[in-house]
Amino acid sequence: MHPWTIRVSVLPDELFSTWLVRAALAQGCDPMHLTGALWPRWRAWTVDLDRGINEHRMAILAGRSGVDAARLEAATLRPILAAVAPGIKPAKANWPWVLAQGSRNRRRRGGLQFCPLCLAGDATPYFRRTWRLAWHVGCVRHRTLLADHCGHCQSLIEPHRVHTNDATLCRCPSCGHDLRRTTTVEVCPQALTFQVTADQVLAHGHGTWLATEISREEWFRLAEIHAGGRILVRRDDEVSLGLTALPMSLQRPSERVLRLRMALRGMNGEPRGRPAPPTRSNTEHKQTQVTAPSHHDAPARPAPARPQAKVQGEWIRLLRRLRVGHP
C-alpha cells in the first residue's frame, strides 16, 4: 500500500478521530472513503475511534500516514483512562471521566465539545483531546463554556460526517453553519478551578485532599464520589437549577458545571449543600427539574461543620476501600 500523498501531522493535544478527518480532507476525500481504503472490511465510524484501535489496524494507518504509531496512540483516550482509572477494562461501555459518544451507525448521541474561539484562532482548526473529558467544561484561555451543539441547528458535533467540499472541520455537516460563529457564554469560575486542578493531577500523577497527598487514581475516584448525588441549589448559588440523573459522561457542559462545583467543595472539605430527598421521579426519569424555594419558604439552614477527626476517619475508611478495590 502506498503512503498518502499529503502527510498530516498530529497537532498538540489533537483528538485521534478528528485528526483522521483532517487527514481525509487533505487527501481530497471524505472520512468514510479514507477509512474504507484503510480497513476495507471494517465500518470504522460506527465505533468510538478515540477509545483506540487494535495494533494491526494502527500499523496499517501508521504505514499509510507516515505518522509514528506511538504518536497516533497518544492521541487516543486510552492513555488517559490508564492514568485516572487503571483498573477499568477498555471494553467497558462507559469510561470514568470520559464523555460517551453513544454511537448508532455513523450518528452520535454526544461526546464531543469545542471552544468556538479556539477554532476561530487556529491557523489550522482542530479538535482537542481534552474536549472529550468530562471534567472539561470551559476554555481556560477564553474563560467560556464549551459548546456541544451547532449554534444554528442544534445538531450534535460530528466532524466525521463532513463533506469533501467543506475542506474544514468547522462546518456543521447537518446545516453547513460555521461552528466558529457559535455564541459563547462565560464559564463558572469554580468549575474552571476544578478543571485546572484535575489537569494538574493528571499531569503530575498525584493530588491532595485535606492536606494529604494521594495518588492520581485515588484523587479521581474521590472526586467522582463528591461529584455524584443530588442536591437542592439555593438561589444565591447563581447556577442553573436544572439537574439530571444521567451520569456525567452523558451530560452537557452546562449540567456538568454543577457537578464540578460539588466536587470542588468536597475535595476542599466543604459542605456541598442540602441533599435532595429521594423520590420516585428521581429514579424513574432521566431528567428532573429542581425548583428554587420561594420567599415564603423557611430559609435553609447551613450544613453544620463536621469535626476534622470524623472527616479523617471517613477518609481512612475510603482509602481502605480504594486499595482493596471496588465493584
GROMACS .gro file of C-alpha atoms in nm:
model
  327
    1MET     CA    1   0.000   0.000   0.000
    2HIS     CA    2   0.136   0.340  -0.098
    3PRO     CA    3   0.172   0.623   0.156
    4TRP     CA    4  -0.061   0.919   0.141
    5THR     CA    5   0.022   1.200  -0.096
    6ILE     CA    6  -0.002   1.462   0.178
    7ARG     CA    7   0.138   1.387   0.523
    8VAL     CA    8  -0.076   1.535   0.803
    9SER     CA    9   0.099   1.579   1.139
   10VAL     CA   10  -0.083   1.536   1.468
   11LEU     CA   11  -0.114   1.876   1.634
   12PRO     CA   12  -0.066   1.936   2.011
   13ASP     CA   13  -0.348   1.772   2.211
   14GLU     CA   14  -0.527   1.679   1.887
   15LEU     CA   15  -0.802   1.417   1.909
   16PHE     CA   16  -0.731   1.099   1.712
   17SER     CA   17  -1.064   1.073   1.528
   18THR     CA   18  -1.068   1.435   1.417
   19TRP     CA   19  -0.705   1.409   1.304
   20LEU     CA   20  -0.826   1.125   1.081
   21VAL     CA   21  -1.095   1.357   0.943
   22ARG     CA   22  -0.836   1.629   0.871
   23ALA     CA   23  -0.616   1.371   0.700
   24ALA     CA   24  -0.905   1.261   0.477
   25LEU     CA   25  -0.987   1.617   0.372
   26ALA     CA   26  -0.620   1.681   0.298
   27GLN     CA   27  -0.619   1.381   0.061
   28GLY     CA   28  -0.927   1.519  -0.116
   29CYS     CA   29  -1.181   1.262   0.007
   30ASP     CA   30  -1.436   1.234   0.282
   31PRO     CA   31  -1.357   1.043   0.605
   32MET     CA   32  -1.565   0.736   0.521
   33HIS     CA   33  -1.382   0.681   0.190
   34LEU     CA   34  -1.046   0.712   0.361
   35THR     CA   35  -1.122   0.459   0.633
   36GLY     CA   36  -1.280   0.229   0.372
   37ALA     CA   37  -0.950   0.228   0.182
   38LEU     CA   38  -0.751   0.171   0.502
   39TRP     CA   39  -0.969  -0.101   0.651
   40PRO     CA   40  -1.199  -0.237   0.374
   41ARG     CA   41  -1.398  -0.481   0.588
   42TRP     CA   42  -1.445  -0.259   0.892
   43ARG     CA   43  -1.703   0.017   0.941
   44ALA     CA   44  -1.472   0.239   1.141
   45TRP     CA   45  -1.712   0.527   1.205
   46THR     CA   46  -1.970   0.306   1.377
   47VAL     CA   47  -1.745   0.284   1.684
   48ASP     CA   48  -1.567   0.534   1.906
   49LEU     CA   49  -1.225   0.552   1.740
   50ASP     CA   50  -1.090   0.771   2.018
   51ARG     CA   51  -1.104   0.471   2.252
   52GLY     CA   52  -0.827   0.321   2.037
   53ILE     CA   53  -0.791   0.063   1.761
   54ASN     CA   54  -0.606  -0.268   1.756
   55GLU     CA   55  -0.236  -0.297   1.673
   56HIS     CA   56  -0.291  -0.438   1.323
   57ARG     CA   57  -0.515  -0.151   1.215
   58MET     CA   58  -0.287   0.103   1.382
   59ALA     CA   59   0.013  -0.039   1.193
   60ILE     CA   60  -0.172  -0.001   0.863
   61LEU     CA   61  -0.264   0.358   0.948
   62ALA     CA   62   0.092   0.444   1.055
   63GLY     CA   63   0.232   0.297   0.734
   64ARG     CA   64  -0.004   0.492   0.509
   65SER     CA   65   0.005   0.821   0.701
   66GLY     CA   66   0.377   0.834   0.777
   67VAL     CA   67   0.298   0.917   1.141
   68ASP     CA   68   0.450   0.700   1.412
   69ALA     CA   69   0.205   0.454   1.567
   70ALA     CA   70   0.302   0.564   1.919
   71ARG     CA   71   0.215   0.925   1.833
   72LEU     CA   72  -0.124   0.817   1.698
   73GLU     CA   73  -0.191   0.604   2.006
   74ALA     CA   74  -0.109   0.904   2.227
   75ALA     CA   75  -0.387   1.099   2.053
   76THR     CA   76  -0.649   0.847   2.169
   77LEU     CA   77  -0.818   0.841   2.510
   78ARG     CA   78  -0.658   0.517   2.625
   79PRO     CA   79  -0.358   0.683   2.797
   80ILE     CA   80  -0.598   0.900   2.999
   81LEU     CA   81  -0.809   0.601   3.104
   82ALA     CA   82  -0.493   0.417   3.210
   83ALA     CA   83  -0.391   0.718   3.419
   84VAL     CA   84  -0.715   0.802   3.601
   85ALA     CA   85  -0.870   0.454   3.624
   86PRO     CA   86  -0.607   0.185   3.559
   87GLY     CA   87  -0.834  -0.089   3.691
   88ILE     CA   88  -1.104  -0.027   3.429
   89LYS     CA   89  -1.101  -0.254   3.126
   90PRO     CA   90  -1.108  -0.068   2.790
   91ALA     CA   91  -1.404  -0.282   2.680
   92LYS     CA   92  -1.625  -0.124   2.949
   93ALA     CA   93  -1.918   0.067   2.798
   94ASN     CA   94  -1.865   0.394   2.985
   95TRP     CA   95  -1.519   0.511   3.088
   96PRO     CA   96  -1.484   0.721   3.405
   97TRP     CA   97  -1.440   1.092   3.328
   98VAL     CA   98  -1.468   1.036   2.951
   99LEU     CA   99  -1.767   1.166   2.754
  100ALA     CA  100  -1.964   0.887   2.586
  101GLN     CA  101  -2.049   0.914   2.217
  102GLY     CA  102  -2.349   0.683   2.213
  103SER     CA  103  -2.283   0.571   1.854
  104ARG     CA  104  -2.563   0.436   1.636
  105ASN     CA  105  -2.427   0.354   1.290
  106ARG     CA  106  -2.249   0.677   1.190
  107ARG     CA  107  -2.463   0.903   1.406
  108ARG     CA  108  -2.366   1.018   1.754
  109ARG     CA  109  -2.563   1.098   2.068
  110GLY     CA  110  -2.295   1.319   2.223
  111GLY     CA  111  -1.935   1.302   2.332
  112LEU     CA  112  -1.765   1.596   2.161
  113GLN     CA  113  -1.746   1.958   2.268
  114PHE     CA  114  -1.546   2.256   2.145
  115CYS     CA  115  -1.446   2.616   2.202
  116PRO     CA  116  -1.560   2.834   1.908
  117LEU     CA  117  -1.296   3.096   1.987
  118CYS     CA  118  -1.015   2.839   1.984
  119LEU     CA  119  -1.129   2.707   1.646
  120ALA     CA  120  -1.152   3.065   1.515
  121GLY     CA  121  -0.798   3.142   1.634
  122ASP     CA  122  -0.635   2.824   1.499
  123ALA     CA  123  -0.420   2.856   1.188
  124THR     CA  124  -0.538   2.500   1.122
  125PRO     CA  125  -0.864   2.439   1.312
  126TYR     CA  126  -0.865   2.113   1.505
  127PHE     CA  127  -1.043   1.945   1.798
  128ARG     CA  128  -0.859   1.889   2.125
  129ARG     CA  129  -0.838   1.555   2.301
  130THR     CA  130  -0.922   1.726   2.632
  131TRP     CA  131  -1.260   1.827   2.485
  132ARG     CA  132  -1.364   1.461   2.528
  133LEU     CA  133  -1.304   1.471   2.905
  134ALA     CA  134  -1.600   1.505   3.141
  135TRP     CA  135  -1.416   1.741   3.378
  136HIS     CA  136  -1.356   1.985   3.092
  137VAL     CA  137  -1.648   2.226   3.072
  138GLY     CA  138  -1.474   2.551   2.982
  139CYS     CA  139  -1.189   2.705   2.788
  140VAL     CA  140  -0.914   2.824   3.023
  141ARG     CA  141  -0.779   3.064   2.764
  142HIS     CA  142  -1.109   3.235   2.679
  143ARG     CA  143  -1.295   3.170   3.008
  144THR     CA  144  -1.601   3.049   2.815
  145LEU     CA  145  -1.829   2.745   2.845
  146LEU     CA  146  -1.757   2.477   2.589
  147ALA     CA  147  -2.027   2.413   2.328
  148ASP     CA  148  -2.150   2.070   2.225
  149HIS     CA  149  -2.413   2.158   1.963
  150CYS     CA  150  -2.429   2.359   1.643
  151GLY     CA  151  -2.528   2.716   1.726
  152HIS     CA  152  -2.767   2.728   1.429
  153CYS     CA  153  -2.949   2.393   1.403
  154GLN     CA  154  -2.860   2.247   1.747
  155SER     CA  155  -2.723   1.930   1.588
  156LEU     CA  156  -2.451   1.737   1.767
  157ILE     CA  157  -2.087   1.783   1.671
  158GLU     CA  158  -1.999   1.510   1.419
  159PRO     CA  159  -1.685   1.606   1.223
  160HIS     CA  160  -1.662   1.260   1.064
  161ARG     CA  161  -1.974   1.345   0.860
  162VAL     CA  162  -1.824   1.648   0.685
  163HIS     CA  163  -1.813   1.652   0.305
  164THR     CA  164  -1.505   1.682   0.087
  165ASN     CA  165  -1.611   2.022  -0.048
  166ASP     CA  166  -1.627   2.161   0.307
  167ALA     CA  167  -1.248   2.128   0.341
  168THR     CA  168  -1.268   2.206   0.714
  169LEU     CA  169  -1.388   2.052   1.040
  170CYS     CA  170  -1.559   2.378   1.131
  171ARG     CA  171  -1.873   2.322   0.925
  172CYS     CA  172  -2.179   2.160   1.074
  173PRO     CA  173  -2.249   1.860   0.845
  174SER     CA  174  -2.623   1.899   0.907
  175CYS     CA  175  -2.675   2.265   0.812
  176GLY     CA  176  -2.337   2.397   0.696
  177HIS     CA  177  -2.316   2.656   0.974
  178ASP     CA  178  -1.965   2.769   1.070
  179LEU     CA  179  -1.908   2.639   1.423
  180ARG     CA  180  -1.661   2.922   1.487
  181ARG     CA  181  -1.956   3.161   1.491
  182THR     CA  182  -2.128   2.982   1.779
  183THR     CA  183  -2.226   3.222   2.058
  184THR     CA  184  -2.020   3.184   2.374
  185VAL     CA  185  -2.105   3.246   2.740
  186GLU     CA  186  -1.882   3.285   3.044
  187VAL     CA  187  -1.795   2.967   3.231
  188CYS     CA  188  -1.843   2.923   3.606
  189PRO     CA  189  -1.512   3.012   3.781
  190GLN     CA  190  -1.548   2.735   4.041
  191ALA     CA  191  -1.597   2.469   3.773
  192LEU     CA  192  -1.295   2.603   3.586
  193THR     CA  193  -1.091   2.587   3.907
  194PHE     CA  194  -1.175   2.218   3.946
  195GLN     CA  195  -1.090   2.159   3.579
  196VAL     CA  196  -0.746   2.317   3.614
  197THR     CA  197  -0.679   2.124   3.934
  198ALA     CA  198  -0.780   1.794   3.769
  199ASP     CA  199  -0.549   1.868   3.476
  200GLN     CA  200  -0.261   1.923   3.719
  201VAL     CA  201  -0.336   1.596   3.899
  202LEU     CA  202  -0.343   1.414   3.565
  203ALA     CA  203  -0.008   1.565   3.463
  204HIS     CA  204   0.175   1.525   3.796
  205GLY     CA  205   0.042   1.183   3.898
  206HIS     CA  206  -0.079   1.284   4.244
  207GLY     CA  207  -0.313   1.526   4.421
  208THR     CA  208  -0.411   1.638   4.770
  209TRP     CA  209  -0.720   1.605   4.984
  210LEU     CA  210  -0.742   1.766   5.329
  211ALA     CA  211  -0.368   1.835   5.314
  212THR     CA  212  -0.297   1.466   5.248
  213GLU     CA  213  -0.113   1.363   4.932
  214ILE     CA  214  -0.292   1.086   4.743
  215SER     CA  215  -0.236   0.907   4.415
  216ARG     CA  216  -0.387   1.025   4.090
  217GLU     CA  217  -0.621   0.725   4.078
  218GLU     CA  218  -0.744   0.785   4.434
  219TRP     CA  219  -0.792   1.157   4.365
  220PHE     CA  220  -1.013   1.099   4.062
  221ARG     CA  221  -1.216   0.828   4.238
  222LEU     CA  222  -1.274   1.056   4.533
  223ALA     CA  223  -1.367   1.347   4.305
  224GLU     CA  224  -1.614   1.122   4.124
  225ILE     CA  225  -1.778   1.040   4.458
  226HIS     CA  226  -1.808   1.409   4.550
  227ALA     CA  227  -1.949   1.492   4.206
  228GLY     CA  228  -2.228   1.236   4.246
  229GLY     CA  229  -2.559   1.255   4.430
  230ARG     CA  230  -2.837   1.511   4.406
  231ILE     CA  231  -2.868   1.846   4.583
  232LEU     CA  232  -3.109   2.136   4.612
  233VAL     CA  233  -2.944   2.454   4.487
  234ARG     CA  234  -3.015   2.777   4.671
  235ARG     CA  235  -3.086   3.100   4.487
  236ASP     CA  236  -2.765   3.266   4.600
  237ASP     CA  237  -2.561   2.991   4.433
  238GLU     CA  238  -2.621   3.165   4.099
  239VAL     CA  239  -2.618   2.848   3.890
  240SER     CA  240  -2.875   2.670   3.678
  241LEU     CA  241  -3.131   2.489   3.891
  242GLY     CA  242  -3.178   2.207   3.640
  243LEU     CA  243  -3.035   1.869   3.744
  244THR     CA  244  -3.025   1.542   3.557
  245ALA     CA  245  -2.995   1.187   3.683
  246LEU     CA  246  -2.766   1.093   3.392
  247PRO     CA  247  -2.400   1.011   3.466
  248MET     CA  248  -2.151   1.287   3.390
  249SER     CA  249  -2.029   1.104   3.081
  250LEU     CA  250  -2.371   1.167   2.922
  251GLN     CA  251  -2.431   1.521   3.046
  252ARG     CA  252  -2.397   1.850   2.863
  253PRO     CA  253  -2.132   2.103   2.971
  254SER     CA  254  -2.385   2.327   3.149
  255GLU     CA  255  -2.507   2.028   3.353
  256ARG     CA  256  -2.158   1.912   3.443
  257VAL     CA  257  -2.071   2.259   3.575
  258LEU     CA  258  -2.284   2.194   3.883
  259ARG     CA  259  -2.125   1.853   3.937
  260LEU     CA  260  -1.777   2.002   3.923
  261ARG     CA  261  -1.875   2.269   4.174
  262MET     CA  262  -1.992   1.994   4.407
  263ALA     CA  263  -1.667   1.805   4.352
  264LEU     CA  264  -1.459   2.117   4.423
  265ARG     CA  265  -1.636   2.173   4.754
  266GLY     CA  266  -1.598   1.811   4.852
  267MET     CA  267  -1.229   1.799   4.763
  268ASN     CA  268  -1.177   2.115   4.970
  269GLY     CA  269  -1.355   1.956   5.267
  270GLU     CA  270  -1.653   2.196   5.242
  271PRO     CA  271  -2.022   2.104   5.278
  272ARG     CA  272  -2.173   2.079   4.932
  273GLY     CA  273  -2.531   2.172   5.012
  274ARG     CA  274  -2.855   2.021   5.140
  275PRO     CA  275  -2.928   1.678   4.984
  276ALA     CA  276  -3.248   1.646   4.785
  277PRO     CA  277  -3.483   1.380   4.931
  278PRO     CA  278  -3.502   1.068   4.711
  279THR     CA  279  -3.824   1.048   4.515
  280ARG     CA  280  -3.974   0.805   4.270
  281SER     CA  281  -3.934   1.059   3.989
  282ASN     CA  282  -3.563   1.090   4.066
  283THR     CA  283  -3.508   0.726   3.979
  284GLU     CA  284  -3.764   0.681   3.701
  285HIS     CA  285  -3.696   0.987   3.487
  286LYS     CA  286  -3.375   1.070   3.309
  287GLN     CA  287  -3.411   1.441   3.385
  288THR     CA  288  -3.564   1.605   3.691
  289GLN     CA  289  -3.605   1.978   3.738
  290VAL     CA  290  -3.521   2.111   4.084
  291THR     CA  291  -3.707   2.429   4.170
  292ALA     CA  292  -3.574   2.705   4.388
  293PRO     CA  293  -3.756   2.764   4.718
  294SER     CA  294  -3.984   3.067   4.718
  295HIS     CA  295  -3.955   3.360   4.959
  296HIS     CA  296  -4.241   3.206   5.163
  297ASP     CA  297  -4.029   2.903   5.247
  298ALA     CA  298  -3.820   2.893   5.560
  299PRO     CA  299  -3.456   2.976   5.492
  300ALA     CA  300  -3.236   2.671   5.450
  301ARG     CA  301  -3.006   2.607   5.741
  302PRO     CA  302  -2.638   2.580   5.656
  303ALA     CA  303  -2.490   2.235   5.690
  304PRO     CA  304  -2.307   2.202   6.023
  305ALA     CA  305  -1.931   2.174   6.007
  306ARG     CA  306  -1.808   1.820   6.067
  307PRO     CA  307  -1.526   1.757   6.314
  308GLN     CA  308  -1.193   1.708   6.142
  309ALA     CA  309  -1.134   1.381   6.327
  310LYS     CA  310  -1.458   1.239   6.183
  311VAL     CA  311  -1.366   1.352   5.832
  312GLN     CA  312  -1.021   1.198   5.863
  313GLY     CA  313  -1.178   0.873   5.986
  314GLU     CA  314  -1.407   0.862   5.684
  315TRP     CA  315  -1.110   0.930   5.461
  316ILE     CA  316  -0.910   0.640   5.609
  317ARG     CA  317  -1.203   0.403   5.554
  318LEU     CA  318  -1.240   0.525   5.196
  319LEU     CA  319  -0.870   0.472   5.129
  320ARG     CA  320  -0.901   0.113   5.252
  321ARG     CA  321  -1.187   0.053   5.011
  322LEU     CA  322  -0.990   0.207   4.724
  323ARG     CA  323  -0.687  -0.010   4.790
  324VAL     CA  324  -0.892  -0.326   4.818
  325GLY     CA  325  -1.089  -0.242   4.506
  326HIS     CA  326  -1.450  -0.158   4.437
  327PRO     CA  327  -1.721  -0.342   4.246
   0.00000   0.00000   0.00000
